[in-house]
Coordinates of C-alpha atoms in Angstrom, one line a residue:
X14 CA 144.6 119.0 133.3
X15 CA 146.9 116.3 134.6
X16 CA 146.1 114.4 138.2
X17 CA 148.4 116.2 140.7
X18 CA 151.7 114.0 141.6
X19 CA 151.3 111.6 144.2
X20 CA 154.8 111.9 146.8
X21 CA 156.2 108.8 149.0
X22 CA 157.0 110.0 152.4
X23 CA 159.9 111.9 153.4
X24 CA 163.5 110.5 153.3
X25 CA 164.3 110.9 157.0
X26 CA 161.3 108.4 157.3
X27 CA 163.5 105.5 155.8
X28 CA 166.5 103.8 156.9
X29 CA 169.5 104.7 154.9
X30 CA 170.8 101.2 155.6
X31 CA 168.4 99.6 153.1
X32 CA 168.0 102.6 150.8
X33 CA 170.0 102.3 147.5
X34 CA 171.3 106.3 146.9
X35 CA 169.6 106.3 143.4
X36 CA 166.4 105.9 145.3
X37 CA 167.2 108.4 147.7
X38 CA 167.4 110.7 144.9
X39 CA 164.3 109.9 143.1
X40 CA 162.3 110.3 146.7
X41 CA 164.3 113.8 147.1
X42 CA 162.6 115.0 143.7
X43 CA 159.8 113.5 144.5
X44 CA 159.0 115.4 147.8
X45 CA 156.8 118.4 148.2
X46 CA 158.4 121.5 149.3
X47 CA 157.7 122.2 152.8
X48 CA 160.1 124.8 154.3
X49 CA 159.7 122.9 157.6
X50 CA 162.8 121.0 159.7
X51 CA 162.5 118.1 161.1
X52 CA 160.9 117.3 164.5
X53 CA 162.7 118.9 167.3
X54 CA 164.9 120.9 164.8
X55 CA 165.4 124.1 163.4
X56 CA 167.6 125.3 161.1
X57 CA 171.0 126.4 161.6
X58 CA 171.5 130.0 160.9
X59 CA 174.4 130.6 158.4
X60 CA 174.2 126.8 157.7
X61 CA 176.1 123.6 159.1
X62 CA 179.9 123.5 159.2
X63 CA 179.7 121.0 156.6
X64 CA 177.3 123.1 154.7
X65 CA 179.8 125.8 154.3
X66 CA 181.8 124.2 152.0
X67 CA 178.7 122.2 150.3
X68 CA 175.1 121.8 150.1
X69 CA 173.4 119.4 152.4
X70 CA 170.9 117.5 151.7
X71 CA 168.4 117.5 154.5
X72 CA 165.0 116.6 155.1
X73 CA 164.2 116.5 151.6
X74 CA 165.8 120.1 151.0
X75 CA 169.1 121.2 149.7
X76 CA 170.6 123.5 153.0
X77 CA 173.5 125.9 151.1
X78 CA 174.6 128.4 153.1
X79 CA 174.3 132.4 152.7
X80 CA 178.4 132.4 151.3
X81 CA 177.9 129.6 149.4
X82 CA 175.1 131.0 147.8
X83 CA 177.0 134.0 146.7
X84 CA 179.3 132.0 145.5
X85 CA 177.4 130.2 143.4
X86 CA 175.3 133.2 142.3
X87 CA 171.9 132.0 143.9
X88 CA 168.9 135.2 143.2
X89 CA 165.2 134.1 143.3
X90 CA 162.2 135.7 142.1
X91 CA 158.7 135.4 142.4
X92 CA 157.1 133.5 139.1
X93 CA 156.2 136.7 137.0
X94 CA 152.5 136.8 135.8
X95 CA 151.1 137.2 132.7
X96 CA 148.9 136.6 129.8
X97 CA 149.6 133.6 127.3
X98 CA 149.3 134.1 123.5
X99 CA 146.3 133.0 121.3
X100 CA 148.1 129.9 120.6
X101 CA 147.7 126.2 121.6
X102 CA 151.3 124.4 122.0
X103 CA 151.3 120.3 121.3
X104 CA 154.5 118.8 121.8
X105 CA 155.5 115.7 119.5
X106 CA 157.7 113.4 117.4
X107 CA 158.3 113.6 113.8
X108 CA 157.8 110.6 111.4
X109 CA 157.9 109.2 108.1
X110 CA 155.1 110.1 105.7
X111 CA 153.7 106.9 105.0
X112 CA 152.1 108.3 102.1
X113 CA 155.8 108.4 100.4
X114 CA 157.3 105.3 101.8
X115 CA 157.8 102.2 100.6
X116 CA 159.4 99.1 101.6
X117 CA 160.6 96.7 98.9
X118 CA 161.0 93.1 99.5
X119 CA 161.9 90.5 97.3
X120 CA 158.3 88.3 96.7
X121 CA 160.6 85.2 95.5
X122 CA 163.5 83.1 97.2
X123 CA 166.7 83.4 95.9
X124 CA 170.0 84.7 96.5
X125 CA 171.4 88.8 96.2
X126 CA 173.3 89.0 92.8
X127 CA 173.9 92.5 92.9
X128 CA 172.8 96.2 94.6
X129 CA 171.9 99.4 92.8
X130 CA 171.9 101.9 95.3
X131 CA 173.1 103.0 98.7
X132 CA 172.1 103.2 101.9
X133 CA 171.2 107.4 102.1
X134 CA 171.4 107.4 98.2
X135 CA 168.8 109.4 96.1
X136 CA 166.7 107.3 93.6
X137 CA 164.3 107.2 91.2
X138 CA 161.0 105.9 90.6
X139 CA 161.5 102.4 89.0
X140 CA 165.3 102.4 89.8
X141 CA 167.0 99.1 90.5
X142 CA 168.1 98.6 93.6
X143 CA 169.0 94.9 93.6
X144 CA 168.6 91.9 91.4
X145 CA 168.1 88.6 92.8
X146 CA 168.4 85.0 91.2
X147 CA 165.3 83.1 91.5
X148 CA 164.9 80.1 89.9
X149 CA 161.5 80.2 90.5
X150 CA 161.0 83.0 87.9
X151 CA 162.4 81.0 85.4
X152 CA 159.9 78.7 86.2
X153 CA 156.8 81.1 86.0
X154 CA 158.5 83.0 82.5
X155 CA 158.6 79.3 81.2
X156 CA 154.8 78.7 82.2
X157 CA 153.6 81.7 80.7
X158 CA 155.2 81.3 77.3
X159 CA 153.9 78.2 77.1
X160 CA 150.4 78.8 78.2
X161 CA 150.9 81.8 75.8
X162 CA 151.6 79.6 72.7
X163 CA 149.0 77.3 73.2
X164 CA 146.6 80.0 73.5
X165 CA 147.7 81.5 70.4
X166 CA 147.4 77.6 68.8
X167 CA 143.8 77.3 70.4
X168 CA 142.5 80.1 69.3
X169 CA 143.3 79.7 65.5
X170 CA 142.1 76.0 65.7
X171 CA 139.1 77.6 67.1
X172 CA 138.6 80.3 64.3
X173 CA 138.9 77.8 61.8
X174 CA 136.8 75.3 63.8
X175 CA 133.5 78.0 63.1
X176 CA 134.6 77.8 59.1
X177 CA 134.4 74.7 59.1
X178 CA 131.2 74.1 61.2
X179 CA 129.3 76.3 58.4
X180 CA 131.0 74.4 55.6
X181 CA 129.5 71.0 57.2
X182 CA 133.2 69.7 57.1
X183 CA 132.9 69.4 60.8
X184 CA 130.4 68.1 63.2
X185 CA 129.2 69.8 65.9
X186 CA 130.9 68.0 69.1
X187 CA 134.2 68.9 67.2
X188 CA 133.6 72.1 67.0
X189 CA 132.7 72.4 70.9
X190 CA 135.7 70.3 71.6
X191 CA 137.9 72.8 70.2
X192 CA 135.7 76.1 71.6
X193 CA 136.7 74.1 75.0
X194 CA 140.2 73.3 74.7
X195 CA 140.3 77.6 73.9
X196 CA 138.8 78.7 76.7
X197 CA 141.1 76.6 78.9
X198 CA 143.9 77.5 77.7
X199 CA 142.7 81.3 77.8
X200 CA 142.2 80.6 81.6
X201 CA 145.7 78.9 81.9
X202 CA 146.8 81.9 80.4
X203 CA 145.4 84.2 82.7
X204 CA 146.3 82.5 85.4
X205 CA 150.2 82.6 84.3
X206 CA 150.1 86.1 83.6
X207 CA 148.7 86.7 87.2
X208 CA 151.7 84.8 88.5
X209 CA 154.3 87.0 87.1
X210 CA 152.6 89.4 88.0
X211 CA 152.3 88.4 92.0
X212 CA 156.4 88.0 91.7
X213 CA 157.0 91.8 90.7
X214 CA 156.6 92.2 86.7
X215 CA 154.3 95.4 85.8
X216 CA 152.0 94.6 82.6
X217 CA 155.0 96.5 80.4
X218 CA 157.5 93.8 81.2
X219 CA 155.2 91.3 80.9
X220 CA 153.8 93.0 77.4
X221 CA 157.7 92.8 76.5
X222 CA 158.5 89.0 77.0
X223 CA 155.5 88.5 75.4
X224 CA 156.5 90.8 72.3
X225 CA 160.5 88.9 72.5
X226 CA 159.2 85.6 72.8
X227 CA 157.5 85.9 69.5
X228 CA 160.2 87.6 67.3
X229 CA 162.4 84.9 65.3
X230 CA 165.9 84.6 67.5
X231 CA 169.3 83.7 65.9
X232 CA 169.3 80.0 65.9
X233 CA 165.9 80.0 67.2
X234 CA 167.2 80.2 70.7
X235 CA 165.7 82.5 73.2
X236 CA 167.3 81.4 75.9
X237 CA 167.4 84.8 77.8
X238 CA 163.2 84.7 77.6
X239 CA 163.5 82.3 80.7
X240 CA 166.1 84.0 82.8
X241 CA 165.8 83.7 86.4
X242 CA 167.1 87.7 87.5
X243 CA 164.1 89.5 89.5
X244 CA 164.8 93.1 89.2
X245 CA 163.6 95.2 92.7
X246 CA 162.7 98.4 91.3
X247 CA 161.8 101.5 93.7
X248 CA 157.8 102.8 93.1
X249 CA 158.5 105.8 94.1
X250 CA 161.6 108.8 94.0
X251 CA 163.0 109.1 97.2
X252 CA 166.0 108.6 99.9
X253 CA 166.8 105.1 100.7
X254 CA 166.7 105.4 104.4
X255 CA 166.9 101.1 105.2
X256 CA 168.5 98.6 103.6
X257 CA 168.8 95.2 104.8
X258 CA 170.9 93.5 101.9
X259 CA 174.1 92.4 100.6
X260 CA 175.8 90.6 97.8
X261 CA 175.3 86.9 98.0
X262 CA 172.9 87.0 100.9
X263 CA 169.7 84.4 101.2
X264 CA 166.7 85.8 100.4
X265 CA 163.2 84.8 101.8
X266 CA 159.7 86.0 100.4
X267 CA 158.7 89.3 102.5
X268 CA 161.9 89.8 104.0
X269 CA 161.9 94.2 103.8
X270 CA 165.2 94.8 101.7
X271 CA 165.0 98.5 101.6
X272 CA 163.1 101.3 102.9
X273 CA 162.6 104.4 100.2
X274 CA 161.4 107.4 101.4
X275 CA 160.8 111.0 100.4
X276 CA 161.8 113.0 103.2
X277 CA 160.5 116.3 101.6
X278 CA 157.3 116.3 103.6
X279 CA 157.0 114.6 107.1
X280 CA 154.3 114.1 109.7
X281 CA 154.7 115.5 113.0
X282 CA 152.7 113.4 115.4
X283 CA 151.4 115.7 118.1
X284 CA 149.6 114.9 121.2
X285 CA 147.0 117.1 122.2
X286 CA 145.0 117.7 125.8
X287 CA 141.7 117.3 126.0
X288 CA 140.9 121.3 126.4
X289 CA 142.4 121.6 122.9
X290 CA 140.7 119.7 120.7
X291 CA 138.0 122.8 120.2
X292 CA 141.1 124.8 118.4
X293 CA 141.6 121.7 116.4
X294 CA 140.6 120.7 113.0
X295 CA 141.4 119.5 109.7
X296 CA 143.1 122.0 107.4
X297 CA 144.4 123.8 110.3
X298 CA 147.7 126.0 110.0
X299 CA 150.3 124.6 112.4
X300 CA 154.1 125.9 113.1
X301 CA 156.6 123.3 114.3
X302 CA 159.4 124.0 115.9
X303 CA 162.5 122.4 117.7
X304 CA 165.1 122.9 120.2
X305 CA 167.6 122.3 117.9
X306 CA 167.0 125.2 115.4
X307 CA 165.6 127.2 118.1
X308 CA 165.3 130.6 115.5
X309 CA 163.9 128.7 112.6
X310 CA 159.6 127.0 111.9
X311 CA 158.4 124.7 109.8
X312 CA 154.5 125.7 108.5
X313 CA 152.6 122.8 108.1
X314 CA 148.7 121.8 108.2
X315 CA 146.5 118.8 110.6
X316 CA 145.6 116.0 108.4
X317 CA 143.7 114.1 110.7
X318 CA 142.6 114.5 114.5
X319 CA 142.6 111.6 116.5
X320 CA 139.4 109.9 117.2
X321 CA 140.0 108.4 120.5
X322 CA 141.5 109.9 123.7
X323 CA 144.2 107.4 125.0
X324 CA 143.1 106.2 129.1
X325 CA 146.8 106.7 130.8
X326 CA 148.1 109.8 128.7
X327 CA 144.4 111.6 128.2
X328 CA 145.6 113.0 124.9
X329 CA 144.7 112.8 121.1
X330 CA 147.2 111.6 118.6
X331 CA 147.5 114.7 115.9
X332 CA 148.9 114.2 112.5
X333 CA 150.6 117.5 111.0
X334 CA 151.6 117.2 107.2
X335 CA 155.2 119.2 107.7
X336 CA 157.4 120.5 105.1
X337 CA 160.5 119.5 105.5
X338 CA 162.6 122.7 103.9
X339 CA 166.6 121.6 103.5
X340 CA 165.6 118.3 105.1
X341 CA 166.7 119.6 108.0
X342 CA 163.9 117.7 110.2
X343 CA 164.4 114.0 110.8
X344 CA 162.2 110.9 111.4
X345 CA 162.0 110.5 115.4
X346 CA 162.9 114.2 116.5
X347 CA 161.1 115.8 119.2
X348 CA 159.1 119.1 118.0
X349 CA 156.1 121.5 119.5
X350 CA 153.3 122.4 117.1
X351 CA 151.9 125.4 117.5
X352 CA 148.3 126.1 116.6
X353 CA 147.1 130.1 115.9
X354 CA 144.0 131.5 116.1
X355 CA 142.8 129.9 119.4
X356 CA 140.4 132.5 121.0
X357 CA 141.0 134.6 124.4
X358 CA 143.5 134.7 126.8
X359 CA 144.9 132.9 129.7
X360 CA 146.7 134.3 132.8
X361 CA 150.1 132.3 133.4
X362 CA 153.3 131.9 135.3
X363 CA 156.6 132.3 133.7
X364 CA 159.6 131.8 134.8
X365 CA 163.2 132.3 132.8
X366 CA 163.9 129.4 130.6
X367 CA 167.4 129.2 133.1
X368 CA 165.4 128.3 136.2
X369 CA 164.0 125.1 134.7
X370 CA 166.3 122.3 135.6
X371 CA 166.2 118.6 134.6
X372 CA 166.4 115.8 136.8
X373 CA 165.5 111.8 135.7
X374 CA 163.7 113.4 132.5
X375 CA 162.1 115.7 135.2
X376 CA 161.4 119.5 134.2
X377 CA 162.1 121.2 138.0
X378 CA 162.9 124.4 139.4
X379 CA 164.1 125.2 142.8
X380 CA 162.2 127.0 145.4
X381 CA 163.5 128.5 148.8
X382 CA 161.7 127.5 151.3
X383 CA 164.2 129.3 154.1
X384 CA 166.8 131.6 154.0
X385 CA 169.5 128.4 153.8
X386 CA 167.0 125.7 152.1
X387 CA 165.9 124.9 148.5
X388 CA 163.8 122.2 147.2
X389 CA 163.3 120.9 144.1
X390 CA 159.7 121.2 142.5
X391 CA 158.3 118.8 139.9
X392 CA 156.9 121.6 137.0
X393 CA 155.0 121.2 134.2
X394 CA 156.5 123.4 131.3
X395 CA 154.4 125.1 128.5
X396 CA 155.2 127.2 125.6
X397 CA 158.5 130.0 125.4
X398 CA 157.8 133.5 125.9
X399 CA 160.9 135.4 124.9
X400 CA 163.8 134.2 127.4
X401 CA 161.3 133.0 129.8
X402 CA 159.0 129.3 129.8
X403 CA 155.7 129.2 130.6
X404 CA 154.6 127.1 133.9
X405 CA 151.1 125.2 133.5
X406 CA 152.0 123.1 137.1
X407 CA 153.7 123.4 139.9
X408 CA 153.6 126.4 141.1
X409 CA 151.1 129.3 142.3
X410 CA 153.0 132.4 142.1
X411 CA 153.5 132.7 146.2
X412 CA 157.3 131.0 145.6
X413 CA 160.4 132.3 145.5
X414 CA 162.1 130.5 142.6
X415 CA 166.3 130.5 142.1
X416 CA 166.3 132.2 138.7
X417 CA 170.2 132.1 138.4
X418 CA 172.4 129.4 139.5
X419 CA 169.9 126.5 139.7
X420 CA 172.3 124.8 137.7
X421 CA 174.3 124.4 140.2
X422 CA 171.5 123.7 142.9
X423 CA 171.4 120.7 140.5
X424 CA 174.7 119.5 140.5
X425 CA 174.6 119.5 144.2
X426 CA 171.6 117.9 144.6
X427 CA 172.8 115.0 142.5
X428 CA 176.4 114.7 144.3
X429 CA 174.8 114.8 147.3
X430 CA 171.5 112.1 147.2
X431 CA 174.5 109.8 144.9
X432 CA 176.5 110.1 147.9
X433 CA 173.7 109.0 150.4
X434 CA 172.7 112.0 152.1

């Protein structure tokens, strides 16, 4: 359970002179509901004359008077009690799955020749998505054929060294001499080949120079074997969701290009209570939902249960593999996961979903405290039951909540603390 909310003092206690209105607002949501006037007051049957045109903010309550409140269409109720379901609700944000996203970056400077795909374009898995000129490839391409040839040259003066060696036509520190000059050009080689590698060439291209470089040209030119074009491929099939590129723009080593991503499965990123981690686990069925498709779930399972509670929040981070069916679900959107199967029941308040107000991010609801004043309660909102919201804080059952026209409780409220009441 969350520490109860700590309230600042009343607002008549401070002088309006040196209290900005926005501040007067946040104290008047912040107050606990009291149902008491003032000292030496009491409260003004039928409301003020200024309250019977308006709401009146006063003494940390809203005063509306009985007309006003049938005009607006005030009716309270009494939170209605009940039992929750055998489910644990987590709220939470979707994100990428890391598991299908890649960023591509160019691993050589150099300048944007051209771009093979779009920002929100569909690729494929080894698509291009930009080619950049680095002379430094050239460079590396250059080194490796030539560390190539003289390993080829090496190794044949090498064979023929051991002939010779057994035909006495050679001595013996000849014979090591070229064994030595082989294996350092085999290591030269290597160490090329890693090179190309560590700029973005799979073992296929590389195999395919390789394979060029040693088929008779036209002229004997192969002046294309050198070219300094690096190719940015994508790894993997997917949505290009980032790019950070253009024709003609500077490139530095490790500067993220593009983001690819395959937005067919995300992970919902839950944050879960203390009391619910025994209804958690690995492999666990979980339905997401969200406000925007309020009739519509999302099935998905926990891949991994946090391992450390966080100090300020007192939750555990819970990672939800989620199906994202018509891609409907995006990267950053707020979503409740809903575990089944936890055992036994719980005894709750609801109230209708229409009661809960928002003010500064605030869930509320408004409680009457007398006849002609409301206040606003800070709540702590749970799962929906039908057209009615579970209440996990706030309230004990005694109140009598506004269940229709809260909304305009609201407005007043805000028009009123804005205007310095």
């Amino acid at each position: 359970m969350h520490s109860a909310h700590a309230f600042p003092a009343p607002v008549h206690m401070l002088k309006k002179s040196v209290v900005p209105p926005a501040l007067v607002l946040m104290l008047v949501l912040s107050l606990p509901a009291c149902g008491r006037s003032g000292p030496g007051e009491s409260p003004a049957p039928g409301g003020t004359a200024a309250g019977a045109s308006r709401g009146e903010v006063r003494d940390g309550t809203l005063e509306v008077a009985p007309a006003l409140q049938q005009k607006w269409g005030i009716t309270t109720a009494a939170p209605a009690r009940g039992a929750s379901s055998a489910a644990v609700t987590l709220p939470g944000v979707l994100r990428l799955n890391e598991r299908q996203t890649a960023q591509i970056s160019s691993l050589l400077e150099g300048q944007v020749v051209s771009l093979g795909a779009e920002l929100g374009a569909e690729v494929r898995k080894a698509q291009v998505l930009a080619t950049i000129h680095a002379p430094a490839l050239a460079q590396a391409k250059t080194a490796f054929l030539q560390a190539a040839a003289r390993a080829e040259l090496t190794s044949r003066e090498h064979d023929r060294a051991r002939i010779l060696l057994q035909q006495e036509a050679i001595d013996q520190k000849e014979a090591a001499r070229r064994k030595a000059d082989f294996e350092q050009a085999r290591i030269e080689f290597g160490v090329a080949e890693s090179s190309l590698h560590s700029f973005g060439l799979d073992q296929p291209q590389v195999d395919a120079l390789l394979k060029r470089a040693r088929q008779p040209a036209e002229g004997d030119r192969h002046d294309d074997l050198a070219d300094p074009y690096l190719r940015l491929t994508s790894p993997i099939d997917g949505r290009v969701i980032a790019r950070d590129a253009i024709a003609g723009q500077h490139v530095l080593p490790n500067l993220a290009l593009f983001t690819v991503s395959d937005l067919s499965t995300l992970w919902a990123v839950l944050d879960a209570r203390e009391p619910d981690l025994p209804f958690l686990a690995e492999g666990r069925a979980v339905r997401i939902r969200t406000s925007l498709y309020p009739d519509r779930t999302w099935d998905g399972r926990i891949l991994h249960v946090g391992d450390v509670v966080d100090e300020k929040s007192r939750t555990v981070k819970v990672r939800v593999d989620t199906p994202n069916r018509g891609l409907l679900l995006k990267p950053n959107m707020f979503v409740q996961g809903e575990v089944a199967g936890a055992p036994g029941t719980r005894e709750v308040l609801t109230v209708p979903s229409d009661a809960i107000q928002t003010i500064n991010g605030q869930p509320v609801v408004f409680v009457r405290v007398a006849p002609d004043r409301f206040a606003a309660r800070p709540v702590e909102t749970g799962e929906r039951t039908g057209e009615r919201r579970v209440i996990w804080k706030g309230l004990d059952g005694s109140e009598n909540v506004v269940v229709t026209g809260a909304f305009n409780l609201k407005a007043e409220l805000l028009k009123s603390s804005l205007a310095g009441e």
